[in-house]
Short mmCIF file of C-alpha atoms and ligand atoms in Angstrom, two decimals:
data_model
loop_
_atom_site.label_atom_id
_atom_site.label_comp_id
_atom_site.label_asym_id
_atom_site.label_seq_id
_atom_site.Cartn_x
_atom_site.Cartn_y
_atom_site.Cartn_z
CA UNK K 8 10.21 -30.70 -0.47
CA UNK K 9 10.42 -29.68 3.02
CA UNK K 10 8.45 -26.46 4.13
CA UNK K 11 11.95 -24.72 5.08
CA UNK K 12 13.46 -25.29 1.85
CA UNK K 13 10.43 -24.93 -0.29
CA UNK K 14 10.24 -21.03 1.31
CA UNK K 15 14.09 -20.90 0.43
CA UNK K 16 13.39 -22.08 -3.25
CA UNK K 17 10.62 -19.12 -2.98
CA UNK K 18 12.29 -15.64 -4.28
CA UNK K 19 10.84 -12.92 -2.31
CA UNK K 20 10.02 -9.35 -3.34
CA UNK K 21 11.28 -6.87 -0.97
CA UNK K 22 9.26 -3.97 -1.23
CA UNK K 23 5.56 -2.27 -0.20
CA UNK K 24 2.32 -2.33 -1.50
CA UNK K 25 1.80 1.50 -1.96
CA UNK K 26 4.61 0.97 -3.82
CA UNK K 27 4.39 1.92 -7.95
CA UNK K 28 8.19 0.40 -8.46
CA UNK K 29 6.96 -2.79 -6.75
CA UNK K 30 3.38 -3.34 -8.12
CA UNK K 31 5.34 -3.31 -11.69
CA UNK K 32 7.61 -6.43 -10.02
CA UNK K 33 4.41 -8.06 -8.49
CA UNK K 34 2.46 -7.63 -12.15
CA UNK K 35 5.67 -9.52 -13.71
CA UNK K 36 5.18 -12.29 -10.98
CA UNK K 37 1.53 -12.77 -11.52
CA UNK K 38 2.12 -12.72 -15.60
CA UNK K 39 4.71 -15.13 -15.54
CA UNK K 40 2.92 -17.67 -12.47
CA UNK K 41 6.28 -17.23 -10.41
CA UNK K 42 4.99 -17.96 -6.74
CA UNK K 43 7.06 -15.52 -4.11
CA UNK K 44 6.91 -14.42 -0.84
CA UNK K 45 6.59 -10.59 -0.20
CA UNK K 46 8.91 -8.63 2.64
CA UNK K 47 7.51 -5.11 3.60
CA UNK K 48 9.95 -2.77 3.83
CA UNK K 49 8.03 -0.83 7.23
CA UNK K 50 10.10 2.34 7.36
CA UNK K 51 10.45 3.64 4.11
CA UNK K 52 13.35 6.66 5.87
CA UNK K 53 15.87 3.76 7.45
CA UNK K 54 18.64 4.50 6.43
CA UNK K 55 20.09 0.75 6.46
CA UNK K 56 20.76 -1.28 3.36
CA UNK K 57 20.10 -4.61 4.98
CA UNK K 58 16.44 -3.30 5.00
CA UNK K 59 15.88 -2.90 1.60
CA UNK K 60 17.12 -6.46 0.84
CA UNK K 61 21.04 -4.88 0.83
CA UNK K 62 19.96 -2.32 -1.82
CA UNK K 63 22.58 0.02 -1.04
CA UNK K 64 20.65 3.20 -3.14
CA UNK K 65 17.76 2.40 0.20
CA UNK K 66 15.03 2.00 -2.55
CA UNK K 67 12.78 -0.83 -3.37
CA UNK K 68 12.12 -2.94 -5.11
CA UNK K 69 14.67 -5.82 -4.58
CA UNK K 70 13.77 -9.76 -5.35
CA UNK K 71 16.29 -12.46 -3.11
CA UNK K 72 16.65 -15.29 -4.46
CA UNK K 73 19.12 -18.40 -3.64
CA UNK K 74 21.59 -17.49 -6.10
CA UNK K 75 21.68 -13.33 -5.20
CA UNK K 76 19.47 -10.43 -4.88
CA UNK K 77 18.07 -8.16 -7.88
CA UNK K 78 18.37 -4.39 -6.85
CA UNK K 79 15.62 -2.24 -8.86
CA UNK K 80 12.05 -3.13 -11.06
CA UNK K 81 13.46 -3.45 -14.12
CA UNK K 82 16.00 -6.66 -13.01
CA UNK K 83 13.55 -8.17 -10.97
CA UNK K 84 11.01 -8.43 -13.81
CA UNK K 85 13.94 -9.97 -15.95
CA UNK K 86 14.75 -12.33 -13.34
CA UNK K 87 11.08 -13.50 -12.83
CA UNK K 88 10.76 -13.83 -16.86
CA UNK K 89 13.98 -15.79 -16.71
CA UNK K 90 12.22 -18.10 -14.30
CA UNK K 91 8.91 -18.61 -16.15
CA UNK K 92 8.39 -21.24 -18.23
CA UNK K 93 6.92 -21.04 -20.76
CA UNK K 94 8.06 -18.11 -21.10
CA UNK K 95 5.89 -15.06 -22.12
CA UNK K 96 6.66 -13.05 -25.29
CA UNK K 97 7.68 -9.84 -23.22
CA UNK K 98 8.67 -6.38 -25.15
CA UNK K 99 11.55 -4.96 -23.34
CA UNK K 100 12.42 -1.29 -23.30
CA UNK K 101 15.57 -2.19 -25.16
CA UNK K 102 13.67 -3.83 -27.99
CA UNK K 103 11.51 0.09 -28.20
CA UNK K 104 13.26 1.19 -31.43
CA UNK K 105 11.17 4.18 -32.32
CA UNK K 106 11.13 7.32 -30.62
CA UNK K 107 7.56 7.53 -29.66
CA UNK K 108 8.18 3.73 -27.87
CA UNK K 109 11.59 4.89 -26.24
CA UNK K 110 10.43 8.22 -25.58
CA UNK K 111 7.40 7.59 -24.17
CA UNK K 112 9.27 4.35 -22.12
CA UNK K 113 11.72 7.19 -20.62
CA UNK K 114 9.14 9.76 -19.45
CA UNK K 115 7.02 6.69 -17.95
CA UNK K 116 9.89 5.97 -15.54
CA UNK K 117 10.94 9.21 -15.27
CA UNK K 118 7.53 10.63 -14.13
CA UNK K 119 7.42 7.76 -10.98
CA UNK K 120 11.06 8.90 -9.71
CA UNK K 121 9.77 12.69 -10.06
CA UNK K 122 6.89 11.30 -7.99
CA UNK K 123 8.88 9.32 -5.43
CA UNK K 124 10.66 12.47 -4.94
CA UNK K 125 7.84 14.58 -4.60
CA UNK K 126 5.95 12.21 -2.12
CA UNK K 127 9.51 11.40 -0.23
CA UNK K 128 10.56 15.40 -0.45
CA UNK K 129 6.50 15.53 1.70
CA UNK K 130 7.50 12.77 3.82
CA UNK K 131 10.67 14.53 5.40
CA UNK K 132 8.46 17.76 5.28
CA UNK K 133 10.29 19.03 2.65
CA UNK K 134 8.39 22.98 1.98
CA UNK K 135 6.13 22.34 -0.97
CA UNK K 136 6.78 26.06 -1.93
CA UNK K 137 10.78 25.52 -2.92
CA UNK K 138 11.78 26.22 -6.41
CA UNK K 139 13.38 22.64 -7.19
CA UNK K 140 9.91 21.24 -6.05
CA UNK K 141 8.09 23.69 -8.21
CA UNK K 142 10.26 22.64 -10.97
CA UNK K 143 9.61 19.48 -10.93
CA UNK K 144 6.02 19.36 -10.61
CA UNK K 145 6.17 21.43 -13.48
CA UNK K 146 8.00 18.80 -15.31
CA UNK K 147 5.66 15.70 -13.84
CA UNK K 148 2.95 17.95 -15.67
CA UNK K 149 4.71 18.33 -18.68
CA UNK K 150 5.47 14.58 -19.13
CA UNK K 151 1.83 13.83 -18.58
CA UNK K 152 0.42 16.41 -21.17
CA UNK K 153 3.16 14.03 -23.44
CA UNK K 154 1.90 11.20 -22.60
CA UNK K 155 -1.84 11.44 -22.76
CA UNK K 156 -1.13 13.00 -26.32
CA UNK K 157 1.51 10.39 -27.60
CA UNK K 158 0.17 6.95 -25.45
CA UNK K 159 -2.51 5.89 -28.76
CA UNK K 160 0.17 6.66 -30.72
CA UNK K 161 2.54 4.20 -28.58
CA UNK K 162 0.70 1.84 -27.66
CA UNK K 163 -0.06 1.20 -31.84
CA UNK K 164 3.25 1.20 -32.37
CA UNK K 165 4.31 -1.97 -29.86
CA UNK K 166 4.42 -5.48 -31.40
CA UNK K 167 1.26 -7.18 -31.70
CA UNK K 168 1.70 -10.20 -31.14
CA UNK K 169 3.22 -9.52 -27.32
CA UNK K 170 2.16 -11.10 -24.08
CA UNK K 171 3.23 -8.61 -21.85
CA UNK K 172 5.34 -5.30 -22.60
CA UNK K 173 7.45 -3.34 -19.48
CA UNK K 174 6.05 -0.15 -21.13
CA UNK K 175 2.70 -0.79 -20.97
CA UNK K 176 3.17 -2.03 -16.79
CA UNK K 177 4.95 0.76 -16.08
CA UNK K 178 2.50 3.41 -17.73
CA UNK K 179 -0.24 1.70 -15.77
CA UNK K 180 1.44 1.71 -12.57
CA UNK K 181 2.52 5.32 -12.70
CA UNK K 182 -1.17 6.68 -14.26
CA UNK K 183 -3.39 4.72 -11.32
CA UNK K 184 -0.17 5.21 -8.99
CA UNK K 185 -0.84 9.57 -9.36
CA UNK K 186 -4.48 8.57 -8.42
CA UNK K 187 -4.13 6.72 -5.31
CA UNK K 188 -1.55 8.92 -3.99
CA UNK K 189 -3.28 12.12 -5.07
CA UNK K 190 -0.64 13.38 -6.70
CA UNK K 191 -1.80 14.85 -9.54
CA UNK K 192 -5.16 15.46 -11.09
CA UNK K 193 -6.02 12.67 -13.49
CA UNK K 194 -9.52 13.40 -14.95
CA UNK K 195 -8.53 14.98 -17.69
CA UNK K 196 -5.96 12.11 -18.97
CA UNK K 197 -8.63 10.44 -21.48
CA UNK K 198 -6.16 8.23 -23.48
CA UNK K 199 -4.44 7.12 -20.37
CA UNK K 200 -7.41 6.65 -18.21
CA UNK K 201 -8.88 4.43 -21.35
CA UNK K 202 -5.37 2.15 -21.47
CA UNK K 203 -5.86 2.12 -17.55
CA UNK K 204 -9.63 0.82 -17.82
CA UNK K 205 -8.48 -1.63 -20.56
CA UNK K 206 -5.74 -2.70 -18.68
CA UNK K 207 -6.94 -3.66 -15.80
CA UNK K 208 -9.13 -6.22 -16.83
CA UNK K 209 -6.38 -8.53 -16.33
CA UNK K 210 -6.35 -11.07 -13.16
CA UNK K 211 -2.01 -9.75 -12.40
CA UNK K 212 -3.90 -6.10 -12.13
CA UNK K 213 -6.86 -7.48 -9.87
CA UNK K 214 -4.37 -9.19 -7.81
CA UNK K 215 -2.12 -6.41 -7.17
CA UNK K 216 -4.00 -3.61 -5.92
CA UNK K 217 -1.99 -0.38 -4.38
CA UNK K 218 -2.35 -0.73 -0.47
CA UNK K 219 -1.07 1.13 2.66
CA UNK K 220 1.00 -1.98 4.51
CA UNK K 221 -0.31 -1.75 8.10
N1 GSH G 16 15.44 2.61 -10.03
C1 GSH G 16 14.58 2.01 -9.03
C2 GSH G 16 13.78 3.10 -8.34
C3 GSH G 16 13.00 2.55 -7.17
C4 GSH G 16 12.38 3.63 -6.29
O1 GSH G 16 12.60 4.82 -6.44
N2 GSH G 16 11.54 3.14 -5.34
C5 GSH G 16 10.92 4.02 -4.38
C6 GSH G 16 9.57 3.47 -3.93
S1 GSH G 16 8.38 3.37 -5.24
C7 GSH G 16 11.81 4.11 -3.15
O2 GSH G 16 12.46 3.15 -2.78
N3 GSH G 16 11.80 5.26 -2.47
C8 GSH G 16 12.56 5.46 -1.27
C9 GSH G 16 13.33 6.74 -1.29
O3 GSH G 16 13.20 7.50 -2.28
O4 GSH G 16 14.04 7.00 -0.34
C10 GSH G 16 13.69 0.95 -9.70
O5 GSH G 16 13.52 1.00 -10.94
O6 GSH G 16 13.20 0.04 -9.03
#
């Protein structure tokens, strides 16, 4: 295949490496051997859709491919599993039916947007000191104390005999995510620092480190 059409046959992943929303997208890739290019979005304030891929919410991650593009993580990690073959036995957060899986699945992804608008709220020099911002550092808190006391209890619960499961990718990227951008303290997180160690051994975590794009 020619060079120009191989790259078009390529999807790309729109997005940054500092990102926690992309790393999830670039685990998927590396779990399910899809090859892609990567686009760095370079100013993460533009306010122009075109830049995130055509993403009109401005947020990444996005994944083009010939037949469309994939706004958000959790559709580009479907789309990537739909091209892998074989295909790896992934647990979805629809297929989480107990509460400690769903629950735990929801606070996961709603810590990383309480971070992204923590970090973005610092960016545009939001005043650290407001009440909404105390509010919802108080509630990033909160959802940590949950899950360090409820992850052993989660992570039991998922189906053994998995490959891969979009809980326990997201709860890694948002637990080492807090740590590289110094969000939060994370010492104290036992149970989550020991799923992070174990984790990690795998090659899609070695080959995906967090990253400031130059
Ligand atoms: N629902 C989206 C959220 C993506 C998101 O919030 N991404 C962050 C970067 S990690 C972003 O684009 N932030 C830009 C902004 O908040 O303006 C997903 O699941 O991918």
């Amino acid at each position: 295949m020619p060079a120009a059409i191989e790259e078009l046959a390529r999807p790309v992943i729109i997005g940054r490496s500092s990102s926690h929303f992309t790393r999830i997208t670039r685990i998927f890739a590396a779990e399910m051997r899809i090859d892609y290019s990567f686009r760095v979005v370079r100013d993460l304030m533009s306010s122009n859709p075109e830049d995130y891929g055509g993403n009109p919410a401005l947020r990444i991650p996005s994944l083009q491919t010939p037949q469309g593009v994939w706004f958000g993580a959790l559709n580009v990690c479907r789309e990537l599993w739909r091209r892998s073959s074989p295909r790896p036995r992934v647990v979805w957060p629809e297929d989480l039916d107990e509460p400690v899986l769903a629950n735990a699945q929801e606070l996961v992804l709603q810590a990383m947007a309480t971070e992204v608008s923590l970090i973005m709220g610092k960016l545009a020099d939001a005043s650290d000191s407001n009440a909404h911002h105390a509010k919802m550092r108080k509630g990033l808190v909160n959802m940590m104390s949950w899950l360090e006391e409820n992850a052993r209890s989660a992570l039991a619960a998922l189906p053994p005999q998995r490959d891969l499961s979009y809980l326990e990718v997201t709860l890694f990227c948002l637990v080492t995510h807090l740590q590289f951008r110094d969000v939060l303290p994370t010492a104290s997180y036992s149970e989550l620092n020991d799923f992070c160690q174990r984790f990690a051994t795998r090659a899609s975590i070695q080959e995906t480190p967090y990253r400031f794009d130059t």
